Amino acid sequence: MSPTMAVLTTENGESQYQNGVKRLYESGISKVPSKYVLPILDRPNSSDQKPNVSNQNLKLPVIDFKELQGPNRAQVLKSLANACEQYGFFQLVNHGIPSDVISSMIDVSTRFFELPFEERAKYMSSDMHAPVRYGTSFNQKKDKVFCWRDFLKLMCHPLPDVLPHWPSSPVDMRKLAATYAQETKYLFLMLMEAIFESLRLVGTTENNTTEEDEMLKEFQDGSQLMVVNCYPPCPQPDLTLGMPPHSDYGFLTLLLQDEVEGLQIQKQDQWVTVEPIPNSFVVNVGDHLEIFSNGKYKSVLHRVLVNSTKGRISVASLHTLPFMRSVGPSPKLVNESNPRLYKDTDFASFLEYISSREPKRKNFLESRKLFT
C-alpha cells in the first residue's frame, strides 16, 4: 500500500479528514479528496457564478498608529471611522510592536506545524472552552465540506492560568507566543479607545460619561483568543477554500499574515484579495462592534484562498469583553432616527448557535438582528 493510501485508509471513514490537511499534504496527494470539493457556486473562481471576483488586489485604508498618537489624531480618527464604515477593515502600520516579536511569532508558528503529526495531535480537542485546541477546517464536527486549513487555537486570558496548557514544543513557543499575546492585547486596548472616540462616545464634552470608560476597563480583563492558521499548498486550489466566507465574533481582530496572499474581503459584492503589507496588521471589525455601534461600523464577510505552490501562515488575535458579559447597541447611538437594530448577545448564545448548526456566512450576526 502506498503511503498516501495508508494515510487515507482508516477504520473510521471520517477520521482521515479529522487529522487535517497538513497530514494530507505531507502524504503527497495529487488531487483534493472529495470531502474538500466545494459546490460549484461556492468555489473561488467558478465560471458558473456571476463575475464577482476582482482581478485586482485591494489596498485597504492605512491607519498610521504613530500618527494616531500624535497631533494629527483628529484627522486619523476620521480616517479610522471611514475605514470601519466603508470597509470594515484597515491596515495598521507603525503600531509599535517590535519587528522581532512579529517575525518570531510567524517563525515559531511555522515550526509548530512542521512538528510530527503525533506531536500536534496531542492538542486535538472538540472542547471549545479548552485553553488549547488543535484542529482542522472551520468546524470539523459540523462542516459538510471541509476547508483547506489546520489551526491551533490558544486562549490567552488569564495568561498565567492558560500558559501551562499551551504546547511545550517547539521549546520556545510558550515564551514567544505569550509575548506576542501581551503586545497585541495592549495594542487592542489602544485601538478600542480610538474606536470609541471615533464614534464620539468618549473624548467630547457632550459625552463625558464613564460608561465607555468602564467598558475600556472591562476589555483589560476581556477575552482574547489567538488562532494560528496553517494553509499548506493545495493540489487543486480552485476546488476549495482555506476558510469559507465568515465574519468574526468579537470587537476587533488583529491579523498577522506572512507575505503570501490569501485573504479576501467582500467589497461591493466582489471578492477582492488584500495586498499584504510587511510588518503590519490587518484589523477588522467583529460582530460585537457592529452590534455595539448599532450597525454604523460593519463586520464584513471575508474568506481565504489557497494556492498550489506556497504554504501560508497567519495569526489572528480576536478580542472582546469577558465571556459572560452581554453586548448590545450603545444607548448613545440609538434614537428615533436610528432605532435599535440588534438584540443583546453574549458568548453563551454564540456557542449555542454554532453548536446547533453548521456555521455559514454571517448567520450568527443575522440571528441577532431585530426585524422591526
XYZ file of N, CA and C in Angstrom, residues 197-310:
342
model
N -13.632 56.863 20.537
C -13.519 58.284 20.242
C -14.029 58.593 18.832
N -13.755 57.694 17.882
C -14.227 57.912 16.515
C -15.751 57.841 16.430
N -16.381 57.104 17.355
C -17.843 57.039 17.432
C -18.422 58.189 18.258
N -17.544 59.066 18.733
C -17.916 60.224 19.559
C -18.580 59.778 20.872
N -18.072 58.698 21.422
C -18.597 58.184 22.692
C -17.726 58.593 23.871
N -16.484 58.936 23.612
C -15.573 59.438 24.643
C -14.796 60.595 24.045
N -14.207 61.392 24.911
C -13.330 62.458 24.454
C -14.013 63.707 23.980
N -15.341 63.804 24.168
C -16.070 65.020 23.805
C -16.829 65.529 25.022
N -17.053 66.821 25.070
C -17.690 67.418 26.245
C -19.124 66.946 26.415
N -19.835 66.712 25.290
C -21.245 66.312 25.416
C -21.392 64.844 25.793
N -20.312 64.066 25.661
C -20.372 62.647 26.009
C -19.335 62.325 27.077
N -19.340 63.132 28.113
C -18.310 62.999 29.147
C -18.816 62.124 30.292
N -19.271 60.898 29.957
C -19.742 59.959 30.967
C -18.760 58.803 31.072
N -18.980 57.963 32.057
C -17.993 56.927 32.367
C -18.372 55.555 31.815
N -19.510 55.420 31.138
C -19.944 54.106 30.664
C -18.893 53.454 29.767
N -18.406 54.197 28.771
C -17.394 53.654 27.875
C -16.054 53.500 28.583
N -15.757 54.405 29.522
C -14.528 54.248 30.301
C -14.544 52.934 31.073
N -15.710 52.591 31.620
C -15.841 51.320 32.340
C -15.664 50.136 31.387
N -16.205 50.277 30.171
C -16.057 49.200 29.199
C -14.596 49.013 28.803
N -13.876 50.105 28.660
C -12.454 50.001 28.350
C -11.707 49.245 29.448
N -12.115 49.454 30.701
C -11.511 48.701 31.800
C -11.871 47.220 31.704
N -13.110 46.938 31.282
C -13.527 45.539 31.133
C -12.729 44.835 30.041
N -12.366 45.558 28.994
C -11.565 44.955 27.927
C -10.232 44.436 28.454
N -9.696 45.089 29.483
C -8.422 44.643 30.045
C -8.534 43.233 30.608
N -9.727 42.889 31.073
C -9.973 41.557 31.625
C -10.808 40.730 30.653
N -10.820 41.160 29.377
C -11.693 40.520 28.395
C -11.091 39.290 27.753
N -11.877 38.705 26.870
C -11.468 37.501 26.157
C -10.457 37.833 25.063
N -9.449 36.994 24.955
C -8.502 37.062 23.845
C -8.239 35.644 23.369
N -8.522 35.406 22.111
C -8.283 34.104 21.502
C -7.302 34.285 20.353
N -6.226 33.516 20.387
C -5.234 33.580 19.320
C -5.392 32.330 18.459
N -5.566 32.540 17.148
C -5.750 31.431 16.216
C -4.594 31.441 15.220
N -3.778 30.402 15.288
C -2.664 30.251 14.354
C -3.148 29.353 13.219
N -3.155 29.888 12.001
C -3.692 29.175 10.845
C -2.573 28.691 9.936
N -2.703 27.460 9.455
C -1.764 26.880 8.508
C -2.533 26.454 7.266
N -2.122 26.990 6.113
C -2.735 26.645 4.835
C -1.653 26.018 3.946
N -1.524 24.691 3.962
C -0.486 24.053 3.132
C -0.791 24.241 1.645
N 0.228 24.054 0.783
C -0.056 24.066 -0.646
C -1.162 23.053 -0.978
N -2.003 23.401 -1.937
C -3.152 22.574 -2.288
C -3.053 22.186 -3.760
N -3.188 20.897 -4.092
C -3.004 20.480 -5.483
C -4.061 21.020 -6.444
N -5.254 21.334 -5.939
C -6.331 21.866 -6.790
C -7.014 23.035 -6.074
N -6.337 24.160 -5.999
C -6.853 25.270 -5.184
C -8.175 25.866 -5.678
N -8.530 25.660 -6.941
C -9.781 26.211 -7.455
C -11.010 25.435 -6.992
N -10.789 24.306 -6.316
C -11.915 23.477 -5.878
C -12.296 23.711 -4.421
N -11.468 24.424 -3.682
C -11.677 24.515 -2.241
C -11.302 25.907 -1.743
N -11.440 26.111 -0.436
C -11.050 27.362 0.202
C -10.278 27.057 1.481
N -9.417 27.986 1.873
C -8.756 27.854 3.160
C -9.703 28.153 4.303
N -10.568 29.137 4.115
C -11.644 29.460 5.055
C -12.843 29.902 4.239
N -14.049 29.459 4.594
C -15.247 29.876 3.872
C -15.624 31.300 4.258
N -16.537 31.918 3.531
C -16.985 33.266 3.901
C -17.520 33.291 5.333
N -17.043 34.244 6.122
C -17.465 34.344 7.522
C -17.167 35.747 8.028
N -17.770 36.102 9.131
C -17.372 37.300 9.862
C -16.869 36.858 11.225
N -16.167 37.737 11.934
C -15.514 37.359 13.185
C -16.365 37.739 14.390
N -16.403 36.825 15.339
C -17.037 37.096 16.621
C -16.105 37.996 17.432
N -16.642 38.983 18.141
C -15.813 39.838 18.981
C -15.861 41.287 18.535
N -14.988 42.110 19.121
C -14.931 43.533 18.784
C -13.950 43.792 17.648
N -12.692 43.388 17.831
C -11.694 43.583 16.792
C -10.859 42.319 16.646
N -10.426 42.054 15.404
C -9.444 41.014 15.132
C -8.194 41.671 14.572
N -7.044 41.327 15.141
C -5.752 41.792 14.631
C -5.098 40.613 13.930
N -4.963 40.704 12.620
C -4.441 39.595 11.829
C -3.020 39.880 11.372
N -2.135 38.956 11.700
C -0.760 38.982 11.213
C -0.653 37.915 10.134
N -0.224 38.300 8.936
C -0.057 37.321 7.875
C 1.347 37.412 7.286
N 1.811 36.288 6.739
C 3.111 36.316 6.087
C 2.966 36.970 4.718
N 3.982 36.821 3.871
C 3.983 37.554 2.595
C 3.112 36.903 1.527
N 2.536 35.728 1.815
C 1.735 35.006 0.828
C 0.298 35.519 0.833
N -0.192 35.927 -0.322
C -1.568 36.411 -0.426
C -2.561 35.284 -0.153
N -3.752 35.644 0.288
C -4.784 34.641 0.532
C -6.079 35.248 1.049
N -5.957 36.267 1.896
C -7.137 36.891 2.479
C -7.909 37.673 1.423
N -9.226 37.428 1.357
C -10.119 38.205 0.504
C -11.263 38.750 1.353
N -11.705 39.973 1.043
C -12.880 40.532 1.695
C -13.928 40.827 0.635
N -15.177 40.879 1.090
C -16.266 41.196 0.173
C -16.488 42.705 0.173
N -16.307 43.300 -0.993
C -16.450 44.743 -1.159
C -17.310 44.994 -2.388
N -18.472 45.627 -2.188
C -19.405 45.917 -3.269
C -19.723 44.658 -4.064
N -20.055 43.594 -3.324
C -20.450 42.299 -3.893
C -19.360 41.620 -4.703
N -18.123 42.039 -4.528
C -16.991 41.382 -5.171
C -16.014 40.878 -4.122
N -15.366 39.753 -4.436
C -14.287 39.249 -3.593
C -12.979 39.852 -4.079
N -12.290 40.538 -3.162
C -11.070 41.252 -3.509
C -9.944 40.789 -2.585
N -8.796 40.469 -3.175
C -7.640 39.998 -2.412
C -6.940 41.171 -1.732
N -6.685 41.015 -0.438
C -5.994 42.054 0.331
C -4.489 41.948 0.092
N -3.901 43.042 -0.286
C -2.472 43.074 -0.544
C -1.707 43.125 0.780
N -0.857 42.140 1.061
C -0.116 42.159 2.329
C 0.874 43.330 2.397
N 0.981 43.943 3.552
C 1.991 44.961 3.809
C 2.909 44.404 4.897
N 4.207 44.288 4.623
C 5.130 43.712 5.613
C 5.066 44.459 6.951
N 5.124 43.670 8.038
C 5.200 44.213 9.398
C 3.980 45.053 9.774
N 2.832 44.734 9.183
C 1.596 45.447 9.517
C 0.562 44.457 10.032
N -0.537 44.980 10.540
C -1.686 44.168 10.912
C -2.870 44.513 10.018
N -3.614 43.508 9.622
C -4.940 43.736 9.058
C -5.910 43.684 10.231
N -6.622 44.772 10.450
C -7.558 44.862 11.574
C -8.973 44.894 11.017
N -9.847 44.056 11.566
C -11.232 44.069 11.084
C -12.244 44.171 12.218
N -13.345 44.811 11.880
C -14.484 44.964 12.791
C -15.129 43.597 12.983
N -15.418 43.239 14.232
C -16.105 41.989 14.528
C -17.594 42.197 14.761
N -18.318 41.090 14.902
C -19.768 41.142 15.095
C -20.152 42.005 16.289
N -19.375 41.896 17.380
C -19.711 42.656 18.594
C -19.637 44.157 18.359
N -18.645 44.588 17.578
C -18.523 46.016 17.330
C -19.638 46.508 16.413
N -20.044 45.682 15.440
C -21.191 46.083 14.614
C -22.439 46.226 15.484
N -22.645 45.277 16.393
C -23.804 45.346 17.287
C -23.694 46.569 18.192
N -22.523 46.767 18.805
C -22.338 47.876 19.735
C -22.531 49.222 19.043
N -22.055 49.340 17.807
C -22.195 50.603 17.064
C -23.564 50.734 16.405
N -24.435 49.762 16.661
C -25.782 49.734 16.087
C -25.748 49.806 14.563
N -24.762 49.102 14.001
C -24.675 48.978 12.553
C -23.847 50.032 11.861
N -23.339 51.001 12.606
C -22.540 52.058 11.977
C -21.223 51.501 11.439
N -20.545 50.669 12.233
C -19.318 50.019 11.791
C -19.669 48.597 11.371
N -19.066 48.123 10.277
C -19.513 46.899 9.633
C -18.556 45.725 9.849
N -19.134 44.613 10.279
C -18.422 43.346 10.339
C -18.600 42.664 8.983
N -17.532 42.573 8.225
C -17.616 42.237 6.805
C -17.199 40.789 6.549
N -17.881 40.165 5.581
C -17.514 38.817 5.186
C -16.104 38.782 4.604
N -15.365 37.760 4.975
C -14.052 37.529 4.386
C -13.803 36.031 4.274
N -12.873 35.655 3.432
C -12.545 34.247 3.194
C -11.058 34.145 2.869
N -10.572 32.906 2.736
C -9.152 32.696 2.479
C -8.974 31.753 1.289
N -8.178 32.196 0.317
C -7.793 31.357 -0.810
C -6.544 30.559 -0.464
N -6.364 29.437 -1.160
C -5.121 28.673 -1.056
C -4.481 28.617 -2.440
N -3.261 28.139 -2.510
C -2.569 28.040 -3.793
C -1.794 26.737 -3.856
N -1.267 26.425 -5.033
C -0.644 25.121 -5.247
C 0.856 25.096 -4.978
N 1.457 26.254 -4.727
C 2.918 26.294 -4.633
C 3.459 26.729 -3.276
N 2.714 27.552 -2.552
C 3.229 28.111 -1.304
C 2.280 27.862 -0.145
